[in-house]
Tab-separated table of C-alpha atoms and ligand atoms in Angstrom:
chain	number	residue	atom	x	y	z
T	1	MET	CA	0.000	0.000	0.000
T	2	LYS	CA	1.264	3.469	-0.897
T	3	ALA	CA	2.784	5.313	2.067
T	4	ILE	CA	0.754	8.438	2.808
T	5	LYS	CA	1.127	10.440	6.018
T	6	ARG	CA	-1.771	9.692	8.353
T	7	THR	CA	-4.333	12.419	9.042
T	8	LYS	CA	-6.331	12.379	12.278
T	9	ILE	CA	-10.071	12.205	11.705
T	10	SER	CA	-10.613	15.367	13.744
T	11	GLU	CA	-8.421	17.237	11.228
T	12	LEU	CA	-9.844	15.510	8.226
T	13	LEU	CA	-13.438	16.444	9.033
T	14	LYS	CA	-12.446	20.118	9.022
T	15	SER	CA	-10.628	19.848	5.690
T	16	THR	CA	-11.930	21.144	2.368
T	17	ALA	CA	-9.011	19.825	0.308
T	18	TYR	CA	-11.331	17.852	-1.955
T	19	GLY	CA	-9.457	15.517	-4.272
T	20	ALA	CA	-6.519	15.143	-1.894
T	21	GLU	CA	-5.041	11.700	-1.339
T	22	VAL	CA	-5.227	10.904	2.371
T	23	ASN	CA	-4.577	8.103	4.836
T	24	VAL	CA	-6.709	7.516	7.950
T	25	ARG	CA	-6.453	4.781	10.539
T	26	GLY	CA	-8.979	3.739	13.089
T	27	TRP	CA	-11.512	1.211	14.297
T	28	VAL	CA	-14.681	0.245	12.477
T	29	ARG	CA	-17.750	1.442	14.346
T	30	THR	CA	-20.391	0.283	11.891
T	31	ARG	CA	-20.603	-1.068	8.410
T	32	ARG	CA	-23.432	-1.099	5.867
T	33	SER	CA	-23.246	-2.772	2.508
T	34	SER	CA	-25.183	-3.011	-0.680
T	35	LYS	CA	-24.177	-5.009	-3.751
T	36	GLN	CA	-21.918	-2.335	-5.174
T	37	VAL	CA	-20.823	-0.234	-2.191
T	38	ALA	CA	-19.893	-0.718	1.411
T	39	PHE	CA	-19.932	2.152	3.897
T	40	VAL	CA	-17.640	1.911	6.877
T	41	ALA	CA	-17.804	4.413	9.756
T	42	LEU	CA	-14.269	4.743	11.074
T	43	ASN	CA	-13.265	6.319	14.392
T	44	ASP	CA	-9.746	7.006	15.657
T	45	GLY	CA	-10.560	8.602	19.030
T	46	SER	CA	-9.499	12.103	17.998
T	47	THR	CA	-13.164	13.157	17.895
T	48	ILE	CA	-16.558	11.706	18.626
T	49	ASN	CA	-17.334	11.922	14.905
T	50	ASN	CA	-16.616	9.086	12.494
T	51	VAL	CA	-15.421	9.492	8.959
T	52	GLN	CA	-17.341	7.595	6.333
T	53	ILE	CA	-15.268	5.339	4.078
T	54	VAL	CA	-16.957	4.615	0.773
T	55	ILE	CA	-15.820	1.309	-0.707
T	56	ASP	CA	-16.532	0.373	-4.301
T	57	VAL	CA	-16.805	-3.366	-3.622
T	58	GLU	CA	-15.875	-4.424	-7.170
T	59	LYS	CA	-12.451	-2.844	-6.828
T	60	PHE	CA	-11.537	-4.864	-3.735
T	61	ASP	CA	-10.862	-8.523	-3.038
T	62	GLU	CA	-14.062	-10.107	-1.739
T	63	GLU	CA	-12.222	-11.867	1.109
T	64	LEU	CA	-10.647	-8.574	2.228
T	65	VAL	CA	-13.993	-6.752	2.340
T	66	LYS	CA	-15.331	-9.473	4.675
T	67	LEU	CA	-12.725	-8.398	7.231
T	68	PHE	CA	-14.128	-4.838	7.579
T	69	THR	CA	-16.104	-5.872	10.659
T	70	THR	CA	-17.165	-3.872	13.702
T	71	GLY	CA	-14.108	-3.397	15.914
T	72	ALA	CA	-11.517	-4.174	13.229
T	73	CYS	CA	-8.625	-1.754	12.827
T	74	LEU	CA	-8.101	-0.414	9.316
T	75	SER	CA	-5.614	1.760	7.488
T	76	VAL	CA	-7.348	3.432	4.571
T	77	ASN	CA	-5.881	5.289	1.612
T	78	GLY	CA	-8.343	7.249	-0.440
T	79	THR	CA	-9.552	10.471	-1.959
T	80	LEU	CA	-11.159	13.130	0.169
T	81	VAL	CA	-14.516	14.014	-1.373
T	82	GLU	CA	-17.339	16.314	-0.419
T	83	SER	CA	-20.103	14.341	1.232
T	84	ILE	CA	-23.486	14.475	-0.466
T	85	GLY	CA	-25.425	12.831	2.343
T	86	GLY	CA	-26.388	14.689	5.503
T	87	GLY	CA	-24.201	14.827	8.590
T	88	GLN	CA	-20.553	14.931	7.650
T	89	SER	CA	-18.999	17.416	5.265
T	90	VAL	CA	-16.428	15.020	3.826
T	91	GLU	CA	-15.949	11.333	3.255
T	92	ILE	CA	-13.237	9.121	1.806
T	93	GLN	CA	-13.485	7.268	-1.466
T	94	ALA	CA	-11.220	4.315	-0.636
T	95	THR	CA	-8.472	3.306	-3.070
T	96	ASP	CA	-6.537	0.912	-0.851
T	97	ILE	CA	-7.325	-0.666	2.537
T	98	GLU	CA	-5.105	-2.652	4.858
T	99	VAL	CA	-6.563	-4.557	7.824
T	100	LEU	CA	-4.201	-3.802	10.693
T	101	GLY	CA	-6.144	-5.879	13.196
T	102	GLU	CA	-9.020	-8.237	12.531
T	103	CYS	CA	-11.976	-8.472	14.901
T	104	ASP	CA	-14.331	-11.426	15.074
T	105	ASN	CA	-17.886	-11.610	16.345
T	106	THR	CA	-16.853	-12.282	19.944
T	107	TYR	CA	-16.060	-8.544	20.203
T	108	PRO	CA	-17.981	-7.379	23.324
T	109	LEU	CA	-19.004	-4.003	21.905
T	110	GLN	CA	-20.927	-5.199	18.890
T	111	LYS	CA	-24.332	-4.522	20.324
T	112	LYS	CA	-25.365	-0.908	20.827
T	113	GLY	CA	-27.259	0.355	23.848
T	114	GLN	CA	-25.608	-1.787	26.527
T	115	THR	CA	-26.110	-0.825	30.180
T	116	MET	CA	-23.479	1.091	32.143
T	117	GLU	CA	-23.192	-1.932	34.457
T	118	TYR	CA	-22.277	-4.123	31.502
T	119	MET	CA	-19.790	-1.552	30.223
T	120	ARG	CA	-17.946	-1.703	33.564
T	121	THR	CA	-17.323	-5.403	32.971
T	122	VAL	CA	-15.562	-4.473	29.735
T	123	ALA	CA	-13.767	-1.387	31.061
T	124	HIS	CA	-10.705	-2.376	29.021
T	125	LEU	CA	-12.688	-1.758	25.823
T	126	ARG	CA	-15.291	0.825	26.795
T	127	PRO	CA	-13.123	3.819	25.770
T	128	ARG	CA	-13.927	2.693	22.212
T	129	THR	CA	-17.576	3.642	22.620
T	130	ASN	CA	-19.011	7.084	21.888
T	131	THR	CA	-20.032	7.700	25.486
T	132	PHE	CA	-16.749	6.758	27.138
T	133	GLY	CA	-14.675	8.315	24.385
T	134	ALA	CA	-16.507	11.574	25.111
T	135	VAL	CA	-16.092	11.206	28.877
T	136	PHE	CA	-12.350	10.546	28.694
T	137	ARG	CA	-11.702	13.347	26.211
T	138	ILE	CA	-13.532	15.681	28.609
T	139	ARG	CA	-11.536	14.251	31.534
T	140	HIS	CA	-8.305	15.170	29.751
T	141	ASN	CA	-9.553	18.646	28.913
T	142	MET	CA	-10.595	19.280	32.508
T	143	ALA	CA	-7.178	18.216	33.802
T	144	TYR	CA	-5.575	20.627	31.363
T	145	ALA	CA	-7.960	23.447	32.320
T	146	ILE	CA	-7.164	22.949	36.008
T	147	HIS	CA	-3.417	23.251	35.446
T	148	LYS	CA	-3.965	26.270	33.216
T	149	PHE	CA	-6.223	28.015	35.721
T	150	PHE	CA	-3.706	27.753	38.537
T	151	HIS	CA	-0.618	28.348	36.426
T	152	ASP	CA	-2.112	31.538	34.982
T	153	LYS	CA	-2.821	32.734	38.520
T	154	GLY	CA	0.774	32.156	39.624
T	155	PHE	CA	0.132	29.018	41.678
T	156	TYR	CA	2.832	26.326	41.791
T	157	TYR	CA	1.983	22.681	41.166
T	158	PHE	CA	3.373	20.940	44.244
T	159	HIS	CA	3.791	17.171	44.513
T	160	THR	CA	2.783	15.731	47.856
T	161	PRO	CA	3.580	12.133	48.820
T	162	ILE	CA	1.334	9.212	47.955
T	163	ILE	CA	2.731	7.095	50.792
T	164	THR	CA	2.395	8.685	54.197
T	165	ALA	CA	3.230	7.699	57.736
T	166	SER	CA	0.855	10.115	59.435
T	167	ASP	CA	-2.504	8.529	60.069
T	168	CYS	CA	-3.908	11.739	61.508
T	169	GLU	CA	-5.252	13.343	58.369
T	170	GLY	CA	-8.650	12.408	59.635
T	171	ALA	CA	-10.289	12.400	56.239
T	172	GLY	CA	-11.097	8.727	56.053
T	173	GLN	CA	-10.048	5.122	56.477
T	174	MET	CA	-6.610	4.402	55.045
T	175	PHE	CA	-5.083	1.579	53.021
T	176	GLN	CA	-1.953	0.211	54.650
T	177	VAL	CA	1.322	-0.059	52.764
T	178	THR	CA	3.593	-2.810	53.949
T	179	THR	CA	6.266	-5.260	52.814
T	180	MET	CA	5.778	-7.426	55.890
T	181	ASN	CA	5.053	-11.097	55.425
T	182	LEU	CA	1.375	-11.305	56.306
T	183	TYR	CA	1.675	-15.069	56.849
T	184	ASP	CA	4.231	-14.528	59.585
T	185	LEU	CA	3.345	-11.293	61.370
T	186	LYS	CA	5.616	-10.336	64.276
T	187	LYS	CA	3.726	-9.115	67.332
T	188	ASP	CA	4.962	-7.778	70.666
T	189	ASP	CA	3.952	-9.074	74.094
T	190	GLU	CA	0.742	-7.029	74.049
T	191	GLY	CA	-0.224	-8.512	70.705
T	192	SER	CA	0.445	-5.325	68.736
T	193	ILE	CA	2.086	-5.547	65.360
T	194	LYS	CA	5.729	-4.424	65.315
T	195	TYR	CA	6.447	-2.136	62.418
T	196	ASP	CA	10.137	-1.591	63.274
T	197	ASN	CA	11.226	-4.041	60.624
T	198	ASP	CA	8.648	-2.940	58.068
T	199	PHE	CA	9.873	-1.060	54.988
T	200	PHE	CA	9.565	2.421	56.513
T	201	GLY	CA	10.251	1.351	60.083
T	202	LYS	CA	6.762	2.447	61.013
T	203	GLN	CA	3.190	2.013	59.922
T	204	ALA	CA	2.570	3.562	56.499
T	205	SER	CA	-0.515	4.119	54.363
T	206	LEU	CA	-1.734	5.561	51.102
T	207	THR	CA	-2.596	9.227	51.434
T	208	VAL	CA	-6.185	10.411	51.878
T	209	SER	CA	-5.261	14.028	51.113
T	210	GLY	CA	-2.208	16.089	50.265
T	211	GLN	CA	-3.393	19.016	52.343
T	212	LEU	CA	-1.045	18.895	55.317
T	213	GLU	CA	2.024	18.874	53.084
T	214	GLY	CA	0.268	21.422	50.865
T	215	GLU	CA	0.141	23.778	53.841
T	216	LEU	CA	3.892	23.434	54.271
T	217	ALA	CA	4.309	24.484	50.656
T	218	ALA	CA	1.809	27.367	50.804
T	219	THR	CA	3.611	28.863	53.784
T	220	ALA	CA	6.759	28.968	51.663
T	221	LEU	CA	5.750	29.424	48.022
T	222	GLY	CA	2.637	31.494	48.737
T	223	ALA	CA	0.102	29.739	46.539
T	224	ILE	CA	0.250	26.096	45.506
T	225	TYR	CA	-2.028	23.337	44.310
T	226	THR	CA	-1.781	19.585	44.284
T	227	PHE	CA	-3.421	17.308	41.732
T	228	GLY	CA	-2.954	13.652	42.435
T	229	PRO	CA	-4.511	10.350	43.424
T	230	THR	CA	-5.947	9.880	46.904
T	231	PHE	CA	-7.207	6.735	48.557
T	232	ARG	CA	-9.995	6.025	51.010
T	233	ALA	CA	-10.792	2.608	52.349
T	234	GLU	CA	-14.314	3.433	53.477
T	235	ASN	CA	-16.883	0.899	52.516
T	236	SER	CA	-19.064	3.487	50.763
T	237	ASN	CA	-20.930	1.911	47.917
T	238	THR	CA	-22.476	5.076	46.499
T	239	PRO	CA	-22.554	6.641	43.030
T	240	ARG	CA	-20.257	9.407	44.383
T	241	HIS	CA	-17.473	7.503	46.174
T	242	LEU	CA	-14.384	5.741	44.860
T	243	ALA	CA	-11.635	4.031	46.849
T	244	GLU	CA	-9.098	5.684	44.526
T	245	PHE	CA	-9.888	9.145	43.205
T	246	TRP	CA	-8.047	12.249	42.074
T	247	MET	CA	-8.112	15.413	44.086
T	248	ILE	CA	-7.102	19.006	43.405
T	249	GLU	CA	-6.066	20.906	46.524
T	250	PRO	CA	-5.093	24.571	46.314
T	251	GLU	CA	-3.630	26.152	49.447
T	252	VAL	CA	-2.968	29.879	49.707
T	253	ALA	CA	-1.082	31.931	52.281
T	254	PHE	CA	-2.889	35.080	53.508
T	255	ASN	CA	-6.284	33.966	52.146
T	256	ASP	CA	-9.151	34.081	54.618
T	257	ILE	CA	-12.346	32.088	54.223
T	258	THR	CA	-13.961	34.703	51.968
T	259	ASP	CA	-10.948	34.668	49.629
T	260	ASN	CA	-11.172	30.887	49.740
T	261	MET	CA	-14.833	30.918	48.690
T	262	ASP	CA	-14.072	33.412	45.928
T	263	LEU	CA	-11.290	31.167	44.632
T	264	ALA	CA	-13.469	28.044	44.737
T	265	GLU	CA	-16.319	29.734	42.878
T	266	GLU	CA	-14.053	31.259	40.234
T	267	PHE	CA	-12.231	27.950	39.806
T	268	ILE	CA	-15.321	25.804	39.238
T	269	LYS	CA	-16.852	28.344	36.879
T	270	TYR	CA	-13.603	28.470	34.906
T	271	CYS	CA	-13.566	24.680	34.537
T	272	VAL	CA	-17.187	24.530	33.420
T	273	GLN	CA	-16.705	27.416	30.977
T	274	TRP	CA	-13.617	25.643	29.625
T	275	ALA	CA	-15.691	22.539	28.976
T	276	LEU	CA	-18.333	24.594	27.167
T	277	ASP	CA	-15.643	26.305	25.081
T	278	HIS	CA	-13.515	23.264	24.224
T	279	CYS	CA	-15.596	20.087	24.534
T	280	MET	CA	-18.891	21.058	22.941
T	281	GLU	CA	-19.075	18.141	20.483
T	282	ASP	CA	-18.668	15.613	23.272
T	283	ILE	CA	-20.959	17.529	25.634
T	284	THR	CA	-23.635	17.790	22.959
T	285	PHE	CA	-23.471	14.024	22.458
T	286	LEU	CA	-23.795	13.420	26.212
T	287	ASN	CA	-26.621	15.954	26.414
T	288	ASN	CA	-28.529	14.051	23.732
T	289	MET	CA	-27.792	10.519	24.909
T	290	ILE	CA	-27.257	10.658	28.685
T	291	ASP	CA	-28.687	13.771	30.292
T	292	LYS	CA	-31.013	16.120	28.422
T	293	GLY	CA	-30.521	18.932	30.923
T	294	LEU	CA	-26.740	18.894	30.791
T	295	ILE	CA	-25.915	21.907	28.603
T	296	GLU	CA	-28.532	24.054	30.291
T	297	ARG	CA	-27.166	23.119	33.722
T	298	LEU	CA	-23.580	23.883	32.714
T	299	ARG	CA	-24.574	27.266	31.282
T	300	SER	CA	-26.589	28.174	34.348
T	301	ILE	CA	-23.639	27.474	36.670
T	302	VAL	CA	-21.298	29.928	34.976
T	303	ASP	CA	-23.962	32.642	35.021
T	304	THR	CA	-25.207	32.436	38.614
T	305	GLU	CA	-23.694	33.606	41.841
T	306	PHE	CA	-23.366	30.798	44.379
T	307	VAL	CA	-25.378	31.193	47.588
T	308	ARG	CA	-23.226	31.643	50.703
T	309	LEU	CA	-24.908	30.439	53.833
T	310	ALA	CA	-23.942	29.489	57.379
T	311	TYR	CA	-24.520	25.855	58.366
T	312	THR	CA	-26.815	27.010	61.179
T	313	ASP	CA	-29.074	28.798	58.679
T	314	GLY	CA	-28.959	25.770	56.392
T	315	ILE	CA	-30.192	23.572	59.223
T	316	LYS	CA	-33.081	26.008	59.851
T	317	ILE	CA	-34.156	25.700	56.217
T	318	LEU	CA	-33.997	21.912	56.383
T	319	GLU	CA	-35.928	21.833	59.680
T	320	GLU	CA	-38.608	24.021	58.122
T	321	ALA	CA	-38.805	21.636	55.184
T	322	VAL	CA	-39.343	18.744	57.595
T	323	ALA	CA	-41.979	20.766	59.472
T	324	ASN	CA	-43.733	21.330	56.137
T	325	GLY	CA	-43.888	17.614	55.480
T	326	HIS	CA	-40.723	16.980	53.461
T	327	LYS	CA	-39.408	13.476	54.142
T	328	PHE	CA	-35.661	12.879	54.454
T	329	GLU	CA	-34.175	9.447	54.987
T	330	PHE	CA	-31.777	10.792	57.655
T	331	PRO	CA	-32.698	13.097	60.568
T	332	VAL	CA	-31.919	16.839	60.549
T	333	TYR	CA	-30.737	18.694	63.658
T	334	TRP	CA	-27.996	21.163	64.567
T	335	GLY	CA	-24.752	19.214	64.807
T	336	VAL	CA	-25.580	16.572	62.205
T	337	ASP	CA	-23.172	15.850	59.350
T	338	LEU	CA	-25.349	16.614	56.345
T	339	ALA	CA	-26.227	13.742	54.045
T	340	SER	CA	-26.256	14.134	50.298
T	341	GLU	CA	-30.074	14.337	50.312
T	342	HIS	CA	-29.911	17.370	52.641
T	343	GLU	CA	-27.260	19.085	50.537
T	344	ARG	CA	-29.232	18.454	47.386
T	345	TYR	CA	-32.438	19.752	48.965
T	346	LEU	CA	-30.766	23.089	49.679
T	347	VAL	CA	-29.286	23.290	46.190
T	348	GLU	CA	-32.000	21.784	44.000
T	349	SER	CA	-35.244	22.502	45.825
T	350	HIS	CA	-34.630	25.546	47.990
T	351	PHE	CA	-32.113	27.846	46.288
T	352	LYS	CA	-31.969	26.257	42.819
T	353	ARG	CA	-28.296	27.112	42.499
T	354	PRO	CA	-24.970	26.070	44.049
T	355	VAL	CA	-24.561	26.750	47.751
T	356	ILE	CA	-21.409	27.346	49.771
T	357	LEU	CA	-22.163	26.286	53.304
T	358	THR	CA	-19.858	27.691	55.989
T	359	ASP	CA	-19.176	27.633	59.722
T	360	TYR	CA	-19.924	24.002	60.527
T	361	PRO	CA	-19.942	22.541	64.053
T	362	LYS	CA	-16.354	21.760	64.969
T	363	GLU	CA	-17.231	18.193	66.003
T	364	ILE	CA	-17.976	17.128	62.442
T	365	LYS	CA	-14.959	18.837	60.865
T	366	ALA	CA	-11.207	18.292	60.896
T	367	PHE	CA	-8.853	19.442	63.675
T	368	TYR	CA	-6.955	21.973	61.536
T	369	MET	CA	-9.898	24.270	60.763
T	370	LYS	CA	-9.892	27.782	62.210
T	371	GLN	CA	-12.037	28.006	65.313
T	372	ASN	CA	-14.711	30.690	65.433
T	373	GLU	CA	-15.255	32.985	68.433
T	374	ASP	CA	-18.487	31.171	69.354
T	375	GLY	CA	-16.423	28.152	70.484
T	376	LYS	CA	-18.821	25.853	68.628
T	377	THR	CA	-18.125	26.274	64.935
T	378	VAL	CA	-15.141	26.325	62.600
T	379	ARG	CA	-14.439	28.254	59.425
T	380	ALA	CA	-15.221	25.367	57.091
T	381	MET	CA	-16.764	25.729	53.667
T	382	ASP	CA	-18.366	23.039	51.528
T	383	VAL	CA	-19.457	23.798	47.984
T	384	LEU	CA	-22.697	21.959	47.249
T	385	PHE	CA	-23.787	21.246	43.676
T	386	PRO	CA	-26.928	20.066	41.939
T	387	LYS	CA	-27.057	16.277	41.403
T	388	ILE	CA	-23.763	15.818	43.303
T	389	GLY	CA	-24.026	17.308	46.775
T	390	GLU	CA	-20.556	18.102	48.126
T	391	ILE	CA	-18.105	18.799	45.310
T	392	ILE	CA	-15.565	20.826	47.327
T	393	GLY	CA	-14.592	20.748	50.991
T	394	GLY	CA	-12.280	23.345	52.458
T	395	SER	CA	-11.571	25.828	55.224
T	396	GLU	CA	-9.511	28.606	56.615
T	397	ARG	CA	-6.839	26.876	58.697
T	398	GLU	CA	-6.177	27.440	62.375
T	399	ALA	CA	-3.011	29.571	62.336
T	400	ASP	CA	-2.709	29.963	66.112
T	401	TYR	CA	-0.209	27.492	67.565
T	402	GLY	CA	-1.831	27.314	71.003
T	403	LYS	CA	-5.366	26.797	69.704
T	404	LEU	CA	-4.261	24.183	67.197
T	405	LEU	CA	-2.275	22.300	69.826
T	406	ALA	CA	-5.208	22.375	72.237
T	407	ARG	CA	-7.517	20.933	69.593
T	408	ILE	CA	-5.038	18.198	68.689
T	409	GLU	CA	-4.767	17.213	72.356
T	410	GLU	CA	-8.524	17.384	72.815
T	411	LEU	CA	-9.009	14.923	69.962
T	412	GLY	CA	-6.173	12.664	71.131
T	413	ILE	CA	-4.294	12.868	67.841
T	414	PRO	CA	-0.807	11.360	68.287
T	415	MET	CA	1.494	14.365	68.674
T	416	LYS	CA	4.650	12.582	67.588
T	417	ASP	CA	3.247	12.393	64.069
T	418	MET	CA	2.314	16.074	64.010
T	419	TRP	CA	5.554	17.845	64.960
T	420	TRP	CA	6.402	18.896	61.403
T	421	TYR	CA	2.896	20.205	60.784
T	422	LEU	CA	2.935	22.221	64.010
T	423	ASP	CA	6.203	23.834	62.912
T	424	THR	CA	4.257	25.874	60.322
T	425	ARG	CA	2.482	27.532	63.275
T	426	ARG	CA	5.638	27.741	65.362
T	427	TYR	CA	7.813	29.477	62.789
T	428	GLY	CA	6.283	32.472	61.031
T	429	SER	CA	2.669	31.289	61.151
T	430	CYS	CA	0.258	33.061	58.820
T	431	PRO	CA	-3.426	32.976	58.011
T	432	HIS	CA	-4.050	30.596	55.134
T	433	SER	CA	-6.836	28.679	53.464
T	434	GLY	CA	-7.438	25.919	50.984
T	435	PHE	CA	-9.863	23.334	49.715
T	436	GLY	CA	-10.124	19.980	47.991
T	437	LEU	CA	-12.073	19.360	44.803
T	438	GLY	CA	-12.803	15.753	43.923
T	439	PHE	CA	-11.856	15.526	40.244
T	440	GLU	CA	-14.377	12.787	39.500
T	441	ARG	CA	-17.173	14.719	41.225
T	442	LEU	CA	-16.407	17.635	38.886
T	443	LEU	CA	-16.498	15.208	35.964
T	444	LEU	CA	-19.862	13.838	37.075
T	445	PHE	CA	-21.173	17.360	36.873
T	446	VAL	CA	-19.566	18.258	33.547
T	447	THR	CA	-20.456	15.009	31.753
T	448	GLY	CA	-23.914	14.396	33.215
T	449	MET	CA	-22.914	10.786	33.951
T	450	ALA	CA	-24.830	9.334	36.890
T	451	ASN	CA	-22.201	7.113	38.502
T	452	ILE	CA	-18.656	8.043	39.527
T	453	ARG	CA	-17.460	4.627	38.287
T	454	ASP	CA	-18.127	5.844	34.767
T	455	VAL	CA	-15.947	8.974	34.756
T	456	ILE	CA	-12.646	7.269	35.697
T	457	PRO	CA	-11.106	4.725	33.311
T	458	PHE	CA	-10.593	1.925	35.841
T	459	PRO	CA	-12.679	2.447	38.979
T	460	ARG	CA	-11.603	1.026	42.333
T	461	THR	CA	-14.473	0.338	44.729
T	462	PRO	CA	-15.131	-2.265	47.412
T	463	ASN	CA	-14.667	-5.725	45.850
T	464	ASN	CA	-13.581	-4.309	42.526
T	465	ALA	CA	-10.034	-3.779	41.277
T	466	GLU	CA	-10.315	-5.460	37.881
T	467	PHE	CA	-8.142	-4.225	35.008
M	501	ATP	P1	-18.191	12.970	51.430
M	501	ATP	O1	-18.825	13.616	52.624
M	501	ATP	O2	-18.908	13.212	50.154
M	501	ATP	O3	-17.826	11.534	51.649
M	501	ATP	P2	-15.758	14.085	52.423
M	501	ATP	O4	-16.307	15.209	53.218
M	501	ATP	O5	-15.310	12.853	53.090
M	501	ATP	O6	-16.774	13.703	51.230
M	501	ATP	P3	-13.337	15.580	51.892
M	501	ATP	O7	-12.454	14.865	52.842
M	501	ATP	O8	-13.839	16.921	52.241
M	501	ATP	O9	-14.570	14.619	51.496
M	501	ATP	O10	-12.618	15.573	50.443
M	501	ATP	C1	-12.638	16.683	49.557
M	501	ATP	C2	-13.378	16.360	48.284
M	501	ATP	O11	-12.949	15.131	47.720
M	501	ATP	C3	-14.854	16.188	48.466
M	501	ATP	O12	-15.508	17.421	48.481
M	501	ATP	C4	-15.234	15.362	47.260
M	501	ATP	O13	-15.343	16.181	46.098
M	501	ATP	C5	-14.028	14.489	47.062
M	501	ATP	N1	-14.190	13.144	47.625
M	501	ATP	C6	-14.158	12.788	48.919
M	501	ATP	N2	-14.274	11.470	49.093
M	501	ATP	C7	-14.390	10.943	47.841
M	501	ATP	C8	-14.509	9.624	47.343
M	501	ATP	N3	-14.539	8.555	48.161
M	501	ATP	N4	-14.589	9.449	45.996
M	501	ATP	C9	-14.532	10.515	45.183
M	501	ATP	N5	-14.404	11.787	45.586
M	501	ATP	C10	-14.329	12.015	46.909
M	502	MN	MN1	-15.809	17.289	53.033
């Protein structure tokens, strides 16, 4: 076959160089044939759109044409011609076709309209479908937008460790990291496991958050963000929880909680606007096939101011709803950690726009949050979104050494693990704030997908680590 430089389908579909000799490579999505012509829809992942290959059957070996099956990988030489049918602007009149990889009828993606549950069992192949191709292209674009947002604002991307020896982050159950022989565990006289001879000489785990190290960086570089994998071993089988997920955590010196809320709101709106500006083909597909309200919801987010409300006032609204006959699964009272149904009631039913809830009871929030004068609440802020509930959790941090120490002691957090963290408050302490955005929760919102397992290529959840 004549060597012609390959053109990506995304480029080709924009071309008007009719008559040009081109080469495209990709996987067969569908094929229709009549006696004289076969039409093959080819996709190479560069766009959700396929290019139509028109094959004059008489000019090709009959046995070769039989190999143009759904899923097969083809290299096609041909002439770019203006398309007469609706839909695409151009198509390719094939002159030469090589089958790079055959595909027989055991291919799991032959049938259209499979359930999301089924697609998870073929997660190794699902990126080849329209839906997951769209989702993963959007995932890439969002990652890029996040780096661009912070870089343009003068934030530094700071890498925090994945393996940590401090189990005091308090954000969730941790996965242990060990090289010990589990069949021959050494225990001391009290029956406790001895970690002295373990790889790190002490108990180590996978991180649940990069925040504590992020604070070290912010109090040196001024403004930083992390963007990396985090791990939580909670047994939460919900459409919003993964055991392994990616988190973005900005941390900024001299920001108070209002600056923090401003940053969070600007950041999310930037990401959503980026998606609308750069991923519209994929979003339009998802809007049509997955979630009819998607585009409207994305547009409305960038145009509306988020509500800012104290937790105490949020509870009043929820209690009124209960008094007026609204049924929640979980009880509502001051001091309760809000469930997703409560968060969504505030956002979807009451305010009909995103809500930033602040000043939570200190008992349900982490030890490092700045304590308010009332002695009961801390300067926490959660950003609550339609369909998702909590998408961001953050706070102004307690900068006062004495108050932080007292809280750590009160909660019985092992001090020996915290010495390096306390040094930020001991040496040149400063007010600072930050938050964590769950990357997959953002993707749920931007793609309209219903389950968090479907916005990450290979989801890890209880009893599932396939692929
Ligand atoms: P939730 O109450 O929803 O379980 P959280 O309060 O435990 O979340 P944080 O510790 O505040 O979560 O983490 C910051 C952000 O990380 C959350 O706002 C959310 O977007 C995301 N996140 C937390 N846990 C998970 C998880 N298991 N899977 C995916 N994203 C998560
Ligand atoms: Mn939270």
